[in-house]
Structures are given as C-alpha cells and as structure tokens.
mmCIF file with all atom_site columns, C-alpha atoms in Angstrom:
data_model
loop_
_atom_site.group_PDB
_atom_site.id
_atom_site.type_symbol
_atom_site.label_atom_id
_atom_site.label_alt_id
_atom_site.label_comp_id
_atom_site.label_asym_id
_atom_site.label_entity_id
_atom_site.label_seq_id
_atom_site.pdbx_PDB_ins_code
_atom_site.Cartn_x
_atom_site.Cartn_y
_atom_site.Cartn_z
_atom_site.occupancy
_atom_site.B_iso_or_equiv
_atom_site.pdbx_formal_charge
_atom_site.auth_seq_id
_atom_site.auth_comp_id
_atom_site.auth_asym_id
_atom_site.auth_atom_id
_atom_site.pdbx_PDB_model_num
ATOM 1   C CA . MET A 1 1   ? 132.933 -12.874 115.426 1.00 32.00 ? 119 MET A CA 1
ATOM 2   C CA . ASN A 1 2   ? 136.588 -13.068 116.071 1.00 32.00 ? 120 ASN A CA 1
ATOM 3   C CA . MET A 1 3   ? 137.631 -10.354 118.598 1.00 31.00 ? 121 MET A CA 1
ATOM 4   C CA . ARG A 1 4   ? 140.448 -9.110  116.232 1.00 33.00 ? 122 ARG A CA 1
ATOM 5   C CA . TRP A 1 5   ? 137.865 -8.345  113.583 1.00 29.00 ? 123 TRP A CA 1
ATOM 6   C CA . LEU A 1 6   ? 135.737 -6.533  115.823 1.00 27.00 ? 124 LEU A CA 1
ATOM 7   C CA . ALA A 1 7   ? 138.781 -4.250  117.031 1.00 30.00 ? 125 ALA A CA 1
ATOM 8   C CA . PHE A 1 8   ? 139.450 -3.726  113.391 1.00 29.00 ? 126 PHE A CA 1
ATOM 9   C CA . LEU A 1 9   ? 135.846 -2.897  112.463 1.00 29.00 ? 127 LEU A CA 1
ATOM 10  C CA . LEU A 1 10  ? 135.875 -0.378  115.435 1.00 31.00 ? 128 LEU A CA 1
ATOM 11  C CA . ALA A 1 11  ? 139.228 1.113   114.436 1.00 34.00 ? 129 ALA A CA 1
ATOM 12  C CA . VAL A 1 12  ? 138.157 2.001   110.949 1.00 35.00 ? 130 VAL A CA 1
ATOM 13  C CA . PRO A 1 13  ? 135.938 4.825   111.487 1.00 41.00 ? 131 PRO A CA 1
ATOM 14  C CA . ALA A 1 14  ? 133.410 5.735   108.782 1.00 43.00 ? 132 ALA A CA 1
ATOM 15  C CA . PHE A 1 15  ? 131.781 9.207   108.557 1.00 47.00 ? 133 PHE A CA 1
ATOM 16  C CA . GLY A 1 16  ? 130.107 9.710   111.788 1.00 48.00 ? 134 GLY A CA 1
ATOM 17  C CA . LEU A 1 17  ? 126.929 9.860   109.864 1.00 45.00 ? 135 LEU A CA 1
ATOM 18  C CA . GLY A 1 18  ? 126.843 6.194   109.417 1.00 49.00 ? 136 GLY A CA 1
ATOM 19  C CA . PRO A 1 19  ? 127.007 4.173   106.259 1.00 45.00 ? 137 PRO A CA 1
ATOM 20  C CA . VAL A 1 20  ? 124.072 5.980   104.856 1.00 50.00 ? 138 VAL A CA 1
ATOM 21  C CA . LEU A 1 21  ? 124.178 9.555   103.462 1.00 75.00 ? 139 LEU A CA 1
ATOM 22  C CA . PRO A 1 22  ? 121.776 11.762  105.564 1.00 81.00 ? 140 PRO A CA 1
ATOM 23  C CA . ASP A 1 23  ? 118.237 12.147  104.592 1.00 80.00 ? 141 ASP A CA 1
ATOM 24  C CA . PHE A 1 24  ? 118.585 15.797  104.629 1.00 85.00 ? 142 PHE A CA 1
ATOM 25  C CA . LEU A 1 25  ? 121.206 16.457  101.758 1.00 83.00 ? 143 LEU A CA 1
ATOM 26  C CA . PRO A 1 26  ? 119.999 18.908  98.837  1.00 78.00 ? 144 PRO A CA 1
ATOM 27  C CA . ALA A 1 27  ? 117.983 17.092  96.268  1.00 76.00 ? 145 ALA A CA 1
ATOM 28  C CA . GLY A 1 28  ? 120.324 17.659  93.410  1.00 78.00 ? 146 GLY A CA 1
ATOM 29  C CA . THR A 1 29  ? 123.456 16.656  95.257  1.00 82.00 ? 147 THR A CA 1
ATOM 30  C CA . ASN A 1 30  ? 126.027 15.523  92.852  1.00 82.00 ? 148 ASN A CA 1
ATOM 31  C CA . PHE A 1 31  ? 129.282 15.698  94.829  1.00 85.00 ? 149 PHE A CA 1
ATOM 32  C CA . VAL A 1 32  ? 130.295 14.775  98.330  1.00 86.00 ? 150 VAL A CA 1
ATOM 33  C CA . ILE A 1 33  ? 133.520 15.342  100.035 1.00 88.00 ? 151 ILE A CA 1
ATOM 34  C CA . GLY A 1 34  ? 134.462 13.886  103.410 1.00 88.00 ? 152 GLY A CA 1
ATOM 35  C CA . VAL A 1 35  ? 137.231 15.172  105.777 1.00 87.00 ? 153 VAL A CA 1
ATOM 36  C CA . GLN A 1 36  ? 138.047 13.263  109.023 1.00 86.00 ? 154 GLN A CA 1
ATOM 37  C CA . LEU A 1 37  ? 139.139 16.505  110.703 1.00 84.00 ? 155 LEU A CA 1
ATOM 38  C CA . HIS A 1 38  ? 140.214 15.276  113.941 1.00 80.00 ? 156 HIS A CA 1
ATOM 39  C CA . ARG A 1 39  ? 142.285 12.649  112.266 1.00 82.00 ? 157 ARG A CA 1
ATOM 40  C CA . VAL A 1 40  ? 143.981 15.093  110.046 1.00 83.00 ? 158 VAL A CA 1
ATOM 41  C CA . LEU A 1 41  ? 144.808 17.528  112.707 1.00 81.00 ? 159 LEU A CA 1
ATOM 42  C CA . GLU A 1 42  ? 146.293 14.586  114.749 1.00 82.00 ? 160 GLU A CA 1
ATOM 43  C CA . SER A 1 43  ? 148.625 13.609  112.039 1.00 82.00 ? 161 SER A CA 1
ATOM 44  C CA . PRO A 1 44  ? 152.227 14.683  111.802 1.00 83.00 ? 162 PRO A CA 1
ATOM 45  C CA . LEU A 1 45  ? 151.403 17.051  108.978 1.00 78.00 ? 163 LEU A CA 1
ATOM 46  C CA . GLY A 1 46  ? 148.372 18.306  110.708 1.00 76.00 ? 164 GLY A CA 1
ATOM 47  C CA . LYS A 1 47  ? 150.470 18.862  114.024 1.00 77.00 ? 165 LYS A CA 1
ATOM 48  C CA . LYS A 1 48  ? 153.022 20.974  111.927 1.00 75.00 ? 166 LYS A CA 1
ATOM 49  C CA . PHE A 1 49  ? 150.267 23.177  110.265 1.00 73.00 ? 167 PHE A CA 1
ATOM 50  C CA . GLY A 1 50  ? 148.173 23.286  113.495 1.00 69.00 ? 168 GLY A CA 1
ATOM 51  C CA . ALA A 1 51  ? 151.286 24.905  115.299 1.00 68.00 ? 169 ALA A CA 1
ATOM 52  C CA . GLU A 1 52  ? 151.185 27.699  112.580 1.00 68.00 ? 170 GLU A CA 1
ATOM 53  C CA . ALA A 1 53  ? 147.398 27.917  112.468 1.00 63.00 ? 171 ALA A CA 1
ATOM 54  C CA . ALA A 1 54  ? 147.421 28.603  116.239 1.00 62.00 ? 172 ALA A CA 1
ATOM 55  C CA . LYS A 1 55  ? 149.055 31.854  115.489 1.00 64.00 ? 173 LYS A CA 1
ATOM 56  C CA . LEU A 1 56  ? 146.104 32.791  113.361 1.00 59.00 ? 174 LEU A CA 1
ATOM 57  C CA . PRO A 1 57  ? 142.692 34.068  114.565 1.00 61.00 ? 175 PRO A CA 1
ATOM 58  C CA . GLN A 1 58  ? 140.417 31.417  115.834 1.00 58.00 ? 176 GLN A CA 1
ATOM 59  C CA . ALA A 1 59  ? 137.971 29.903  113.133 1.00 55.00 ? 177 ALA A CA 1
ATOM 60  C CA . GLN A 1 60  ? 134.777 30.188  114.799 1.00 61.00 ? 178 GLN A CA 1
ATOM 61  C CA . PHE A 1 61  ? 131.170 30.386  113.736 1.00 66.00 ? 179 PHE A CA 1
ATOM 62  C CA . GLY A 1 62  ? 128.029 30.104  115.969 1.00 70.00 ? 180 GLY A CA 1
ATOM 63  C CA . GLY A 1 63  ? 130.481 29.375  118.860 1.00 77.00 ? 181 GLY A CA 1
ATOM 64  C CA . ILE A 1 64  ? 132.050 26.263  117.234 1.00 80.00 ? 182 ILE A CA 1
ATOM 65  C CA . ASP A 1 65  ? 135.804 26.121  117.360 1.00 78.00 ? 183 ASP A CA 1
ATOM 66  C CA . PHE A 1 66  ? 136.624 23.813  114.431 1.00 77.00 ? 184 PHE A CA 1
ATOM 67  C CA . ALA A 1 67  ? 139.921 22.738  115.717 1.00 76.00 ? 185 ALA A CA 1
ATOM 68  C CA . ARG A 1 68  ? 138.524 21.791  118.874 1.00 82.00 ? 186 ARG A CA 1
ATOM 69  C CA . ASP A 1 69  ? 134.838 20.693  118.383 1.00 87.00 ? 187 ASP A CA 1
ATOM 70  C CA . VAL A 1 70  ? 134.609 19.110  115.040 1.00 88.00 ? 188 VAL A CA 1
ATOM 71  C CA . ASP A 1 71  ? 135.714 15.749  114.346 1.00 90.00 ? 189 ASP A CA 1
ATOM 72  C CA . GLU A 1 72  ? 134.315 15.091  110.728 1.00 89.00 ? 190 GLU A CA 1
ATOM 73  C CA . ILE A 1 73  ? 133.068 17.405  107.944 1.00 90.00 ? 191 ILE A CA 1
ATOM 74  C CA . LEU A 1 74  ? 130.823 16.332  105.086 1.00 89.00 ? 192 LEU A CA 1
ATOM 75  C CA . ILE A 1 75  ? 130.410 18.770  101.955 1.00 90.00 ? 193 ILE A CA 1
ATOM 76  C CA . ALA A 1 76  ? 127.646 18.058  99.820  1.00 89.00 ? 194 ALA A CA 1
ATOM 77  C CA . GLY A 1 77  ? 126.297 20.073  96.841  1.00 85.00 ? 195 GLY A CA 1
ATOM 78  C CA . ASN A 1 78  ? 125.565 20.433  93.269  1.00 83.00 ? 196 ASN A CA 1
ATOM 79  C CA . ALA A 1 79  ? 128.490 21.797  90.934  1.00 78.00 ? 197 ALA A CA 1
ATOM 80  C CA . LYS A 1 80  ? 125.935 23.189  88.632  1.00 79.00 ? 198 LYS A CA 1
ATOM 81  C CA . ASP A 1 81  ? 124.189 25.413  91.149  1.00 65.00 ? 199 ASP A CA 1
ATOM 82  C CA . ASN A 1 82  ? 126.753 28.156  91.678  1.00 68.00 ? 200 ASN A CA 1
ATOM 83  C CA . ASN A 1 83  ? 128.824 25.762  93.587  1.00 65.00 ? 201 ASN A CA 1
ATOM 84  C CA . GLU A 1 84  ? 126.807 25.938  96.663  1.00 78.00 ? 202 GLU A CA 1
ATOM 85  C CA . ALA A 1 85  ? 127.225 23.251  99.137  1.00 87.00 ? 203 ALA A CA 1
ATOM 86  C CA . LEU A 1 86  ? 125.788 22.207  102.584 1.00 91.00 ? 204 LEU A CA 1
ATOM 87  C CA . LEU A 1 87  ? 128.378 21.472  105.347 1.00 91.00 ? 205 LEU A CA 1
ATOM 88  C CA . VAL A 1 88  ? 127.533 18.618  107.760 1.00 92.00 ? 206 VAL A CA 1
ATOM 89  C CA . LEU A 1 89  ? 129.472 18.817  110.876 1.00 92.00 ? 207 LEU A CA 1
ATOM 90  C CA . LYS A 1 90  ? 129.940 16.041  113.385 1.00 92.00 ? 208 LYS A CA 1
ATOM 91  C CA . GLY A 1 91  ? 131.522 16.621  116.684 1.00 92.00 ? 209 GLY A CA 1
ATOM 92  C CA . ARG A 1 92  ? 130.604 18.072  120.091 1.00 92.00 ? 210 ARG A CA 1
ATOM 93  C CA . PHE A 1 93  ? 128.292 21.112  120.069 1.00 91.00 ? 211 PHE A CA 1
ATOM 94  C CA . THR A 1 94  ? 126.529 23.217  122.810 1.00 88.00 ? 212 THR A CA 1
ATOM 95  C CA . GLY A 1 95  ? 124.647 25.323  120.563 1.00 83.00 ? 213 GLY A CA 1
ATOM 96  C CA . THR A 1 96  ? 120.967 25.077  119.826 1.00 86.00 ? 214 THR A CA 1
ATOM 97  C CA . GLY A 1 97  ? 118.733 26.264  116.892 1.00 89.00 ? 215 GLY A CA 1
ATOM 98  C CA . VAL A 1 98  ? 119.493 28.240  113.784 1.00 90.00 ? 216 VAL A CA 1
ATOM 99  C CA . ILE A 1 99  ? 122.115 30.976  113.899 1.00 88.00 ? 217 ILE A CA 1
ATOM 100 C CA . SER A 1 100 ? 122.746 33.578  111.437 1.00 86.00 ? 218 SER A CA 1
ATOM 101 C CA . ASP A 1 101 ? 125.993 36.022  111.317 1.00 81.00 ? 219 ASP A CA 1
ATOM 102 C CA . PRO A 1 102 ? 125.699 39.480  110.167 1.00 82.00 ? 220 PRO A CA 1
ATOM 103 C CA . LYS A 1 103 ? 129.208 39.128  108.634 1.00 81.00 ? 221 LYS A CA 1
ATOM 104 C CA . MET A 1 104 ? 127.764 36.426  106.265 1.00 81.00 ? 222 MET A CA 1
ATOM 105 C CA . PRO A 1 105 ? 123.977 37.410  105.577 1.00 84.00 ? 223 PRO A CA 1
ATOM 106 C CA . LYS A 1 106 ? 123.546 34.614  103.282 1.00 88.00 ? 224 LYS A CA 1
ATOM 107 C CA . ALA A 1 107 ? 124.625 31.745  105.447 1.00 88.00 ? 225 ALA A CA 1
ATOM 108 C CA . LEU A 1 108 ? 123.101 29.961  108.377 1.00 91.00 ? 226 LEU A CA 1
ATOM 109 C CA . LEU A 1 109 ? 124.345 27.401  111.146 1.00 91.00 ? 227 LEU A CA 1
ATOM 110 C CA . ALA A 1 110 ? 121.719 25.000  112.505 1.00 94.00 ? 228 ALA A CA 1
ATOM 111 C CA . PHE A 1 111 ? 122.202 22.479  115.182 1.00 94.00 ? 229 PHE A CA 1
ATOM 112 C CA . LEU A 1 112 ? 120.384 19.253  114.619 1.00 92.00 ? 230 LEU A CA 1
ATOM 113 C CA . ASP A 1 113 ? 121.391 17.881  117.917 1.00 92.00 ? 231 ASP A CA 1
ATOM 114 C CA . ALA A 1 114 ? 124.582 17.869  120.445 1.00 92.00 ? 232 ALA A CA 1
ATOM 115 C CA . SER A 1 115 ? 126.787 16.062  117.792 1.00 92.00 ? 233 SER A CA 1
ATOM 116 C CA . THR A 1 116 ? 125.454 17.455  114.435 1.00 93.00 ? 234 THR A CA 1
ATOM 117 C CA . ALA A 1 117 ? 125.463 20.785  112.876 1.00 93.00 ? 235 ALA A CA 1
ATOM 118 C CA . ILE A 1 118 ? 124.687 21.953  109.231 1.00 94.00 ? 236 ILE A CA 1
ATOM 119 C CA . ALA A 1 119 ? 125.903 25.227  107.672 1.00 91.00 ? 237 ALA A CA 1
ATOM 120 C CA . GLY A 1 120 ? 125.832 26.767  104.241 1.00 90.00 ? 238 GLY A CA 1
ATOM 121 C CA . ASP A 1 121 ? 123.657 28.837  101.878 1.00 90.00 ? 239 ASP A CA 1
ATOM 122 C CA . ALA A 1 122 ? 120.532 29.942  103.988 1.00 91.00 ? 240 ALA A CA 1
ATOM 123 C CA . ALA A 1 123 ? 118.178 28.269  101.354 1.00 89.00 ? 241 ALA A CA 1
ATOM 124 C CA . LEU A 1 124 ? 120.207 25.030  101.555 1.00 89.00 ? 242 LEU A CA 1
ATOM 125 C CA . VAL A 1 125 ? 120.095 24.880  105.462 1.00 92.00 ? 243 VAL A CA 1
ATOM 126 C CA . ARG A 1 126 ? 116.352 25.590  105.454 1.00 92.00 ? 244 ARG A CA 1
ATOM 127 C CA . ALA A 1 127 ? 115.758 22.863  102.844 1.00 89.00 ? 245 ALA A CA 1
ATOM 128 C CA . ALA A 1 128 ? 117.801 20.427  104.814 1.00 89.00 ? 246 ALA A CA 1
ATOM 129 C CA . LEU A 1 129 ? 115.820 21.398  108.008 1.00 90.00 ? 247 LEU A CA 1
ATOM 130 C CA . ASP A 1 130 ? 112.680 20.679  106.179 1.00 89.00 ? 248 ASP A CA 1
ATOM 131 C CA . LEU A 1 131 ? 113.919 17.023  104.868 1.00 85.00 ? 249 LEU A CA 1
ATOM 132 C CA . HIS A 1 132 ? 115.597 16.054  108.182 1.00 84.00 ? 250 HIS A CA 1
ATOM 133 C CA . GLY A 1 133 ? 113.912 13.233  109.929 1.00 80.00 ? 251 GLY A CA 1
ATOM 134 C CA . LYS A 1 134 ? 111.300 12.681  107.155 1.00 78.00 ? 252 LYS A CA 1
ATOM 135 C CA . GLY A 1 135 ? 113.226 9.664   105.435 1.00 70.00 ? 253 GLY A CA 1
ATOM 136 C CA . ALA A 1 136 ? 114.083 11.531  102.071 1.00 66.00 ? 254 ALA A CA 1
ATOM 137 C CA . PRO A 1 137 ? 115.329 8.847   99.628  1.00 63.00 ? 255 PRO A CA 1
ATOM 138 C CA . PRO A 1 138 ? 119.143 8.508   99.930  1.00 64.00 ? 256 PRO A CA 1
ATOM 139 C CA . HIS A 1 139 ? 121.474 9.468   97.166  1.00 71.00 ? 257 HIS A CA 1
ATOM 140 C CA . ALA A 1 140 ? 122.047 5.939   95.934  1.00 70.00 ? 258 ALA A CA 1
ATOM 141 C CA . GLY A 1 141 ? 124.665 6.681   93.185  1.00 71.00 ? 259 GLY A CA 1
ATOM 142 C CA . LEU A 1 142 ? 126.760 8.784   95.513  1.00 73.00 ? 260 LEU A CA 1
ATOM 143 C CA . GLU A 1 143 ? 126.463 6.372   98.317  1.00 75.00 ? 261 GLU A CA 1
ATOM 144 C CA . THR A 1 144 ? 127.666 3.363   96.329  1.00 74.00 ? 262 THR A CA 1
ATOM 145 C CA . ARG A 1 145 ? 130.602 5.417   95.262  1.00 74.00 ? 263 ARG A CA 1
ATOM 146 C CA . ILE A 1 146 ? 131.536 6.296   98.751  1.00 77.00 ? 264 ILE A CA 1
ATOM 147 C CA . ALA A 1 147 ? 131.088 3.112   100.431 1.00 72.00 ? 265 ALA A CA 1
ATOM 148 C CA . SER A 1 148 ? 134.330 1.671   99.402  1.00 71.00 ? 266 SER A CA 1
ATOM 149 C CA . PHE A 1 149 ? 136.587 4.454   100.641 1.00 73.00 ? 267 PHE A CA 1
ATOM 150 C CA . ALA A 1 150 ? 134.770 6.862   103.185 1.00 70.00 ? 268 ALA A CA 1
ATOM 151 C CA . GLY A 1 151 ? 135.884 4.926   106.261 1.00 71.00 ? 269 GLY A CA 1
ATOM 152 C CA . GLN A 1 152 ? 139.297 4.114   104.795 1.00 78.00 ? 270 GLN A CA 1
ATOM 153 C CA . TYR A 1 153 ? 140.635 7.791   103.935 1.00 82.00 ? 271 TYR A CA 1
ATOM 154 C CA . ASP A 1 154 ? 141.014 10.999  106.077 1.00 84.00 ? 272 ASP A CA 1
ATOM 155 C CA . ILE A 1 155 ? 140.095 12.952  103.094 1.00 85.00 ? 273 ILE A CA 1
ATOM 156 C CA . TRP A 1 156 ? 137.791 11.572  100.320 1.00 84.00 ? 274 TRP A CA 1
ATOM 157 C CA . GLY A 1 157 ? 135.413 12.777  97.597  1.00 82.00 ? 275 GLY A CA 1
ATOM 158 C CA . ALA A 1 158 ? 133.050 11.353  94.992  1.00 82.00 ? 276 ALA A CA 1
ATOM 159 C CA . GLY A 1 159 ? 130.937 13.081  92.252  1.00 78.00 ? 277 GLY A CA 1
#
C-alpha cells in the first residue's frame, strides 16, 4: 500500500468504536448521532466557545470532565420511546463500575473499560450492559447509512 494512502486513512478518524456500531445499542435504535468532540473543541469556533465555556461551572458526571476526557460521543436511541438515548463516550477514563448521581436518579453512568463509558436512562444503560460482549446483531440499516460519513464529519447523524 502506498504510504500516502496509509497516512490519509490514519488521518481520517472514524468514530472510535470502529466501523461497526457497538453490540450494546438499544434494540429499537432508529437514530444515531456522532460528535468528534475533541476535534470540535480544537476548531477555531470551538476554541472561541471554549474560552466562554471555561467561565461556566465544569460539566462533570462520575468524575468525567467532558472537555478534557471525552474525545467522541455517540448518541443512539429510539425517537418513538420518549426520546430516550444512550450516550457512548470514547476517551480516557479512570472510573470503574456503574455510578448513579442523586441529582439525576433516573440516569446511570457505566465504565466498560478505560476508553469507553455509557450513560443515559438507567434502564437503557442496564440493557446495554446486558448486551455488551454478547455479539448482538448490529443495526445494519443505520450502519450502512453512517458508513459513508461517520469518519468524514465532526458532527453527523442518521435515522
């Protein structure tokens, strides 16, 4: 393979979960939104907004600082089910296990490993934990739609 092509392929980051949607997405998932958060924050517009955001209280949950620790976010859900969604976070995490916050009693945060965390409605997070690693069938329709643009854009969506 030509080294220029290899460099190009490595420079075009797809969502950190890889080309396949994770096996733990909710069964009725009918929309997916991806955000390359780190790239957005490093853009000129992101830096401008970041300076203003630095004046606000830090956005943290379970010890995760979104501006520092999270590189990518995948939001997956079913628009028909009360707009509930599962957040899949890719980055660098030191937390372990499942965490709840008394301020948000219906939500959970779970660390799958040092680079993957999931958050959202407690029932969705528990269902995702039950599916994780069991090779659940991928969401082929959504996967086909996102394949062409998930690695090309900083913010993308399909439904």
